[in-house]
Amino acid sequence: MNRARKKNKGLPRRVYITDGSYRFLSPAKIRDPKDGKLKNWITLARVHQGEAAMLAALCSLLGASAVAQDTMPYLCGEFRANKLKRYSDEVQAQYKQYLEVISEAFADFLVVQVTTKVCADFLKGNFRGKANTAQKYAALMRKVFRYAISELGLREDNPVDQLDMSDFETKRRAVLPTHAQIKAIREAGFVGLDGRKTQSGPMFGCLIDMSYLCWQRAIDVRTLKESQIQDGRIRFTPSKTAKTSGKTVDITITPAIQSVIDAAREAKKKYKIISPYLFPTKQGAPYAKTGLFSMWDRARERAKITEDVTFRDIRALGATDAAKRGENMGDIQTRLAHTSSRTSEIYIKEVVPTASGINMEIPWKSL
């Protein structure tokens, strides 16, 4: 039975006046919607703002589903607060966006009420025809429910584990750009629509050249640091495998690679850019994913390339060219930093025919 108040009489239950503010005392720590931190004391309003402001804030606080510790919005908020820091800035930004969508879509659900069918309906209703996006949402939801099970104890099973994702299978990308297309896009990056040279052109050209020569993912090329270049080699630790296989690859600096490094350093010197990155923007930071791809799309439009050629295709083009030259598949796999040869074969976009020189003789004589 609750004790009768001796102070702050007439105020709602658990609301007190301290330090000139109306404050709510939660029996267990909840997340303050103002700053996202877990607290027992939540400030509702200043006393001079009046009881109406306090009551409105209290209704909002107690009515917010994110406060209830068994709801989907609460789960998404906890995952965002406690689990995202292990990911890169880009992944964090993407996951925050995804979590907002999930939180809103499942706003009326308790965590234990979410079934596999509910998850399937969410994916089919929102991402039909967008297989890659559906796969990403499913992967994140699997992590969120795993967190709900192992750390919050809000349920015992993971509804995503039984999802049938056969309707969202991603097809192997069949596009392979030509050398002429890459050359045209690269050259278009040096000149803007006004016909004047762009400041970003030299770095844009270097990013394209290094991607073709080293076959690394765009994120690993654009965030390449000077410190990774040592003793005649460039050490790449692919971001995609950094937290799984941890696979790294040291690429020997050939004359072609060295010329790209020299060109990038010359551009930094010309524009007086001080940065630990080899291919920085004029502010010294690495190019963001959206910045690089936007620059690529604009150059592609100026080059009048109508095919769906992306920056990512440069990696596949380099590997395919090496395979066509007869390079060893094991060496190709090493440079791509793949743990599976089957994955490497996916990057070889054209069938590379093998030759057979076996001399066969007819064992019976013709009549």
Short mmCIF file of C-alpha atoms in Angstrom, two decimals:
data_model
loop_
_atom_site.label_atom_id
_atom_site.label_comp_id
_atom_site.label_asym_id
_atom_site.label_seq_id
_atom_site.Cartn_x
_atom_site.Cartn_y
_atom_site.Cartn_z
CA MET A 1 0.00 0.00 0.00
CA ASN A 2 1.40 3.40 -0.95
CA ARG A 3 2.33 5.84 1.77
CA ALA A 4 0.39 9.14 1.95
CA ARG A 5 2.39 12.11 0.73
CA LYS A 6 3.67 14.61 3.25
CA LYS A 7 5.01 16.97 0.55
CA ASN A 8 4.00 17.87 -3.00
CA LYS A 9 0.38 17.10 -2.21
CA GLY A 10 -1.99 17.47 -5.14
CA LEU A 11 0.60 16.39 -7.71
CA PRO A 12 0.22 13.21 -9.78
CA ARG A 13 1.68 10.02 -8.36
CA ARG A 14 5.48 9.92 -8.48
CA VAL A 15 5.74 13.57 -9.54
CA TYR A 16 7.73 15.87 -7.27
CA ILE A 17 8.98 19.44 -7.29
CA THR A 18 12.76 19.66 -6.91
CA ASP A 19 15.11 22.47 -7.87
CA GLY A 20 12.32 24.45 -9.47
CA SER A 21 11.20 21.61 -11.76
CA TYR A 22 8.45 19.02 -11.91
CA ARG A 23 10.21 15.65 -11.94
CA PHE A 24 8.91 12.10 -12.31
CA LEU A 25 10.46 9.36 -10.17
CA SER A 26 10.40 6.00 -11.94
CA PRO A 27 10.64 2.84 -9.79
CA ALA A 28 13.09 1.45 -12.35
CA LYS A 29 15.38 3.29 -14.69
CA ILE A 30 13.74 4.30 -17.95
CA ARG A 31 15.11 6.08 -20.98
CA ASP A 32 14.67 9.85 -20.87
CA PRO A 33 13.14 10.82 -24.26
CA LYS A 34 15.06 14.11 -24.16
CA ASP A 35 18.58 12.65 -24.18
CA GLY A 36 18.08 8.88 -24.48
CA LYS A 37 19.82 8.15 -21.16
CA LEU A 38 18.57 5.70 -18.53
CA LYS A 39 17.38 7.53 -15.42
CA ASN A 40 15.15 7.22 -12.38
CA TRP A 41 14.42 10.95 -12.30
CA ILE A 42 12.89 12.45 -15.44
CA THR A 43 12.43 16.22 -15.65
CA LEU A 44 8.97 17.05 -17.02
CA ALA A 45 8.85 20.86 -16.98
CA ARG A 46 9.97 23.90 -15.05
CA VAL A 47 7.59 25.05 -12.32
CA HIS A 48 7.18 28.47 -13.92
CA GLN A 49 5.81 26.76 -17.06
CA GLY A 50 2.80 25.64 -15.05
CA GLU A 51 1.04 22.38 -14.26
CA ALA A 52 -0.44 22.15 -17.77
CA ALA A 53 3.04 21.78 -19.26
CA MET A 54 3.94 19.22 -16.59
CA LEU A 55 0.80 17.17 -17.20
CA ALA A 56 1.33 17.19 -20.96
CA ALA A 57 4.92 15.97 -20.51
CA LEU A 58 3.80 13.30 -18.04
CA CYS A 59 1.12 12.01 -20.41
CA SER A 60 3.64 11.88 -23.21
CA LEU A 61 6.15 10.05 -21.03
CA LEU A 62 3.77 7.46 -19.64
CA GLY A 63 1.99 7.01 -22.95
CA ALA A 64 5.16 6.51 -24.94
CA SER A 65 5.46 2.87 -25.94
CA ALA A 66 9.23 3.23 -25.95
CA VAL A 67 9.08 3.52 -22.14
CA ALA A 68 7.30 0.20 -21.64
CA GLN A 69 10.04 -2.36 -21.32
CA ASP A 70 8.32 -5.15 -23.23
CA THR A 71 7.42 -3.32 -26.44
CA MET A 72 9.11 -3.34 -29.83
CA PRO A 73 9.88 0.41 -29.75
CA TYR A 74 11.63 -0.13 -26.41
CA LEU A 75 13.63 -3.04 -27.84
CA CYS A 76 14.69 -1.01 -30.88
CA GLY A 77 15.71 1.88 -28.65
CA GLU A 78 17.80 -0.35 -26.39
CA PHE A 79 19.51 -2.01 -29.34
CA ARG A 80 20.32 1.39 -30.79
CA ALA A 81 21.69 2.67 -27.49
CA ASN A 82 23.75 -0.38 -26.54
CA LYS A 83 24.73 -2.27 -29.68
CA LEU A 84 25.38 0.15 -32.54
CA LYS A 85 28.74 1.41 -31.28
CA ARG A 86 30.45 -1.76 -32.46
CA TYR A 87 29.68 -0.88 -36.10
CA SER A 88 31.23 1.66 -38.44
CA ASP A 89 29.73 5.15 -38.71
CA GLU A 90 28.11 4.28 -42.04
CA VAL A 91 26.52 1.09 -40.74
CA GLN A 92 25.34 2.91 -37.63
CA ALA A 93 23.62 5.56 -39.76
CA GLN A 94 21.91 2.88 -41.86
CA TYR A 95 20.88 0.80 -38.84
CA LYS A 96 19.43 3.87 -37.09
CA GLN A 97 17.25 4.50 -40.12
CA TYR A 98 16.19 0.83 -40.27
CA LEU A 99 15.43 0.74 -36.54
CA GLU A 100 13.12 3.73 -36.87
CA VAL A 101 11.20 1.95 -39.62
CA ILE A 102 10.97 -1.27 -37.58
CA SER A 103 9.96 0.60 -34.43
CA GLU A 104 7.16 2.41 -36.23
CA ALA A 105 5.95 -0.67 -38.10
CA PHE A 106 5.83 -2.76 -34.89
CA ALA A 107 4.69 0.07 -32.59
CA ASP A 108 1.60 -1.83 -31.40
CA PHE A 109 3.43 -5.09 -30.68
CA LEU A 110 4.92 -6.46 -27.50
CA VAL A 111 8.21 -8.20 -28.17
CA VAL A 112 6.71 -11.62 -27.38
CA GLN A 113 3.84 -11.03 -29.82
CA VAL A 114 6.03 -10.82 -32.91
CA THR A 115 5.79 -14.05 -34.88
CA THR A 116 7.57 -15.28 -37.96
CA LYS A 117 4.42 -14.57 -39.98
CA VAL A 118 4.37 -10.96 -38.72
CA CYS A 119 8.01 -10.53 -39.80
CA ALA A 120 7.25 -12.06 -43.20
CA ASP A 121 4.30 -9.73 -43.72
CA PHE A 122 6.46 -6.74 -42.81
CA LEU A 123 9.09 -7.65 -45.40
CA LYS A 124 6.61 -8.51 -48.15
CA GLY A 125 4.50 -5.45 -47.50
CA ASN A 126 7.41 -3.02 -47.58
CA PHE A 127 10.13 -4.51 -49.75
CA ARG A 128 8.47 -6.47 -52.52
CA GLY A 129 10.80 -6.24 -55.49
CA LYS A 130 13.65 -4.99 -53.27
CA ALA A 131 15.39 -8.23 -52.41
CA ASN A 132 18.65 -6.71 -51.22
CA THR A 133 16.91 -4.28 -48.84
CA ALA A 134 14.69 -7.06 -47.50
CA GLN A 135 17.76 -9.18 -46.80
CA LYS A 136 19.36 -6.30 -44.88
CA TYR A 137 16.26 -5.70 -42.76
CA ALA A 138 15.95 -9.40 -41.99
CA ALA A 139 19.60 -9.56 -40.92
CA LEU A 140 19.15 -6.59 -38.58
CA MET A 141 15.91 -7.95 -37.14
CA ARG A 142 17.64 -11.24 -36.41
CA LYS A 143 20.26 -9.34 -34.40
CA VAL A 144 17.63 -7.29 -32.58
CA PHE A 145 15.67 -10.36 -31.49
CA ARG A 146 18.87 -12.16 -30.51
CA TYR A 147 19.57 -9.19 -28.23
CA ALA A 148 16.03 -9.41 -26.84
CA ILE A 149 16.62 -13.08 -25.99
CA SER A 150 20.15 -13.10 -24.63
CA GLU A 151 20.43 -9.76 -22.86
CA LEU A 152 16.94 -8.45 -22.13
CA GLY A 153 15.18 -11.77 -21.59
CA LEU A 154 12.06 -10.57 -23.39
CA ARG A 155 11.43 -13.80 -25.32
CA GLU A 156 12.86 -17.29 -25.79
CA ASP A 157 12.98 -17.75 -29.56
CA ASN A 158 14.01 -15.75 -32.61
CA PRO A 159 11.12 -15.36 -35.10
CA VAL A 160 13.48 -14.40 -37.91
CA ASP A 161 15.29 -17.75 -37.82
CA GLN A 162 12.32 -19.49 -39.46
CA LEU A 163 11.75 -16.87 -42.18
CA ASP A 164 11.46 -18.17 -45.71
CA MET A 165 13.56 -15.67 -47.67
CA SER A 166 13.30 -17.51 -51.00
CA ASP A 167 11.17 -14.68 -52.40
CA PHE A 168 14.00 -12.26 -51.65
CA GLU A 169 16.94 -14.07 -53.19
CA THR A 170 19.38 -11.60 -54.68
CA LYS A 171 20.42 -12.28 -58.22
CA ARG A 172 24.03 -12.22 -59.26
CA ARG A 173 24.85 -8.88 -60.83
CA ALA A 174 25.49 -9.52 -64.52
CA VAL A 175 26.73 -6.05 -65.49
CA LEU A 176 30.37 -5.81 -66.41
CA PRO A 177 31.51 -2.38 -67.61
CA THR A 178 33.83 -1.99 -70.55
CA HIS A 179 37.19 -0.27 -70.34
CA ALA A 180 35.83 2.45 -72.60
CA GLN A 181 32.93 3.14 -70.21
CA ILE A 182 35.18 3.44 -67.17
CA LYS A 183 37.54 5.67 -69.11
CA ALA A 184 34.68 7.94 -70.19
CA ILE A 185 33.29 8.24 -66.66
CA ARG A 186 36.74 8.89 -65.24
CA GLU A 187 37.41 11.67 -67.75
CA ALA A 188 33.97 13.21 -67.15
CA GLY A 189 34.83 13.50 -63.47
CA PHE A 190 37.54 16.03 -64.31
CA VAL A 191 35.19 18.47 -66.04
CA GLY A 192 31.91 19.89 -64.72
CA LEU A 193 28.77 20.81 -66.63
CA ASP A 194 30.13 24.33 -67.02
CA GLY A 195 33.15 22.98 -68.90
CA ARG A 196 35.55 23.95 -66.14
CA LYS A 197 37.91 21.57 -64.36
CA THR A 198 36.60 20.18 -61.07
CA GLN A 199 38.68 20.31 -57.92
CA SER A 200 37.66 16.76 -57.05
CA GLY A 201 38.63 15.36 -60.45
CA PRO A 202 42.19 14.25 -59.58
CA MET A 203 41.08 12.39 -56.44
CA PHE A 204 38.12 10.90 -58.31
CA GLY A 205 40.49 9.55 -60.94
CA CYS A 206 42.81 8.14 -58.26
CA LEU A 207 39.93 6.37 -56.51
CA ILE A 208 38.89 4.72 -59.76
CA ASP A 209 42.44 3.68 -60.63
CA MET A 210 43.20 2.28 -57.18
CA SER A 211 39.92 0.34 -57.14
CA TYR A 212 40.78 -1.28 -60.47
CA LEU A 213 44.36 -2.08 -59.48
CA CYS A 214 43.69 -3.42 -55.97
CA TRP A 215 40.12 -4.81 -56.27
CA GLN A 216 39.12 -3.63 -52.82
CA ARG A 217 35.65 -2.47 -51.85
CA ALA A 218 34.83 1.21 -52.22
CA ILE A 219 34.79 1.81 -48.46
CA ASP A 220 38.26 0.33 -48.05
CA VAL A 221 39.72 2.38 -50.89
CA ARG A 222 38.21 5.72 -49.96
CA THR A 223 39.21 5.31 -46.28
CA LEU A 224 42.74 4.15 -47.11
CA LYS A 225 45.23 5.77 -44.74
CA GLU A 226 48.83 6.73 -45.41
CA SER A 227 49.83 4.54 -42.46
CA GLN A 228 48.63 1.46 -44.35
CA ILE A 229 51.36 2.03 -46.93
CA GLN A 230 54.61 0.57 -45.63
CA ASP A 231 57.61 -1.38 -46.86
CA GLY A 232 56.45 -1.47 -50.47
CA ARG A 233 53.00 -2.82 -49.63
CA ILE A 234 49.49 -1.63 -48.85
CA ARG A 235 47.75 -3.49 -46.06
CA PHE A 236 43.99 -3.77 -46.48
CA THR A 237 41.75 -5.14 -43.75
CA PRO A 238 38.39 -5.33 -45.52
CA SER A 239 35.67 -3.76 -43.40
CA LYS A 240 33.22 -6.47 -44.42
CA THR A 241 35.34 -9.22 -42.86
CA ALA A 242 36.99 -7.24 -40.05
CA LYS A 243 34.60 -8.61 -37.41
CA THR A 244 34.23 -12.10 -38.90
CA SER A 245 37.22 -13.79 -40.53
CA GLY A 246 39.51 -10.82 -39.85
CA LYS A 247 41.16 -11.56 -43.18
CA THR A 248 43.75 -9.04 -44.35
CA VAL A 249 45.67 -8.74 -47.60
CA ASP A 250 48.99 -7.07 -48.29
CA ILE A 251 49.17 -5.83 -51.88
CA THR A 252 52.60 -5.26 -53.35
CA ILE A 253 53.00 -1.74 -54.68
CA THR A 254 53.59 -2.07 -58.41
CA PRO A 255 54.72 0.86 -60.58
CA ALA A 256 51.08 1.41 -61.58
CA ILE A 257 49.92 1.53 -57.95
CA GLN A 258 52.82 3.79 -57.02
CA SER A 259 51.83 6.25 -59.73
CA VAL A 260 48.32 6.46 -58.24
CA ILE A 261 49.77 7.06 -54.76
CA ASP A 262 52.03 9.79 -56.16
CA ALA A 263 49.12 11.44 -57.99
CA ALA A 264 46.98 11.47 -54.83
CA ARG A 265 49.78 12.97 -52.76
CA GLU A 266 50.40 15.59 -55.42
CA ALA A 267 46.71 16.55 -55.33
CA LYS A 268 46.85 16.85 -51.54
CA LYS A 269 49.90 19.06 -51.82
CA LYS A 270 48.38 21.23 -54.57
CA TYR A 271 45.23 21.94 -52.57
CA LYS A 272 47.13 22.14 -49.24
CA ILE A 273 45.16 19.29 -47.72
CA ILE A 274 46.55 17.87 -44.49
CA SER A 275 45.02 14.48 -43.83
CA PRO A 276 45.96 10.97 -42.69
CA TYR A 277 43.94 9.63 -45.63
CA LEU A 278 45.42 9.05 -49.06
CA PHE A 279 42.29 10.14 -50.94
CA PRO A 280 40.69 12.89 -48.79
CA THR A 281 38.17 15.58 -49.57
CA LYS A 282 39.36 19.18 -49.38
CA GLN A 283 38.27 19.14 -45.70
CA GLY A 284 40.72 16.29 -45.02
CA ALA A 285 38.09 13.64 -44.33
CA PRO A 286 37.62 10.52 -46.45
CA TYR A 287 34.90 10.65 -49.09
CA ALA A 288 31.57 9.48 -47.70
CA LYS A 289 29.74 6.66 -49.46
CA THR A 290 27.04 9.02 -50.69
CA GLY A 291 29.60 11.60 -51.76
CA LEU A 292 31.64 9.20 -53.89
CA PHE A 293 28.63 7.49 -55.47
CA SER A 294 26.97 10.83 -56.18
CA MET A 295 30.16 12.05 -57.84
CA TRP A 296 30.22 8.84 -59.89
CA ASP A 297 26.58 9.20 -60.98
CA ARG A 298 27.09 12.80 -62.08
CA ALA A 299 30.18 11.85 -64.09
CA ARG A 300 28.32 8.93 -65.65
CA GLU A 301 25.54 11.26 -66.76
CA ARG A 302 28.02 13.73 -68.26
CA ALA A 303 29.71 10.83 -70.04
CA LYS A 304 26.30 9.81 -71.42
CA ILE A 305 26.66 6.24 -70.14
CA THR A 306 23.08 4.99 -69.94
CA GLU A 307 23.87 1.47 -68.71
CA ASP A 308 23.64 0.74 -64.97
CA VAL A 309 27.38 0.91 -64.37
CA THR A 310 28.30 1.44 -60.71
CA PHE A 311 31.53 2.23 -58.90
CA ARG A 312 31.37 -1.23 -57.34
CA ASP A 313 31.68 -2.82 -60.78
CA ILE A 314 35.31 -1.67 -61.03
CA ARG A 315 36.31 -4.35 -58.51
CA ALA A 316 34.69 -7.08 -60.59
CA LEU A 317 36.22 -5.71 -63.79
CA GLY A 318 39.73 -5.90 -62.36
CA ALA A 319 39.28 -9.47 -61.18
CA THR A 320 37.73 -10.52 -64.50
CA ASP A 321 40.57 -8.97 -66.50
CA ALA A 322 43.09 -10.87 -64.39
CA ALA A 323 41.22 -14.14 -64.92
CA LYS A 324 41.13 -13.55 -68.68
CA ARG A 325 44.91 -13.08 -68.60
CA GLY A 326 45.21 -16.51 -67.00
CA GLU A 327 46.09 -15.45 -63.45
CA ASN A 328 45.82 -18.20 -60.84
CA MET A 329 42.38 -18.38 -59.19
CA GLY A 330 44.02 -18.79 -55.79
CA ASP A 331 45.89 -15.53 -56.27
CA ILE A 332 42.68 -13.82 -57.41
CA GLN A 333 40.89 -15.08 -54.30
CA THR A 334 43.70 -13.75 -52.09
CA ARG A 335 43.58 -10.29 -53.63
CA LEU A 336 39.79 -10.13 -53.30
CA ALA A 337 40.19 -11.17 -49.63
CA HIS A 338 37.56 -13.87 -50.02
CA THR A 339 37.47 -16.84 -47.68
CA SER A 340 35.73 -18.95 -50.34
CA SER A 341 36.83 -19.63 -53.91
CA ARG A 342 33.14 -19.86 -54.86
CA THR A 343 32.68 -16.24 -53.82
CA SER A 344 35.64 -15.22 -55.96
CA GLU A 345 34.19 -17.00 -58.96
CA ILE A 346 31.07 -14.82 -58.67
CA TYR A 347 33.25 -11.81 -59.39
CA ILE A 348 34.49 -13.30 -62.64
CA LYS A 349 31.71 -11.88 -64.78
CA GLU A 350 32.67 -13.36 -68.13
CA VAL A 351 33.26 -16.99 -68.86
CA VAL A 352 36.99 -17.48 -69.19
CA PRO A 353 37.41 -20.40 -71.58
CA THR A 354 40.07 -23.01 -70.96
CA ALA A 355 42.06 -24.60 -73.74
CA SER A 356 42.41 -28.31 -74.36
CA GLY A 357 45.26 -29.70 -76.46
CA ILE A 358 44.75 -33.43 -75.94
CA ASN A 359 45.68 -35.31 -79.10
CA MET A 360 43.13 -38.07 -79.75
CA GLU A 361 43.55 -40.75 -82.38
CA ILE A 362 40.75 -42.88 -83.84
CA PRO A 363 41.38 -46.39 -82.53
CA TRP A 364 39.75 -48.07 -85.50
CA LYS A 365 40.64 -47.67 -89.12
CA SER A 366 38.25 -46.12 -91.58
CA LEU A 367 36.90 -48.38 -94.28
#
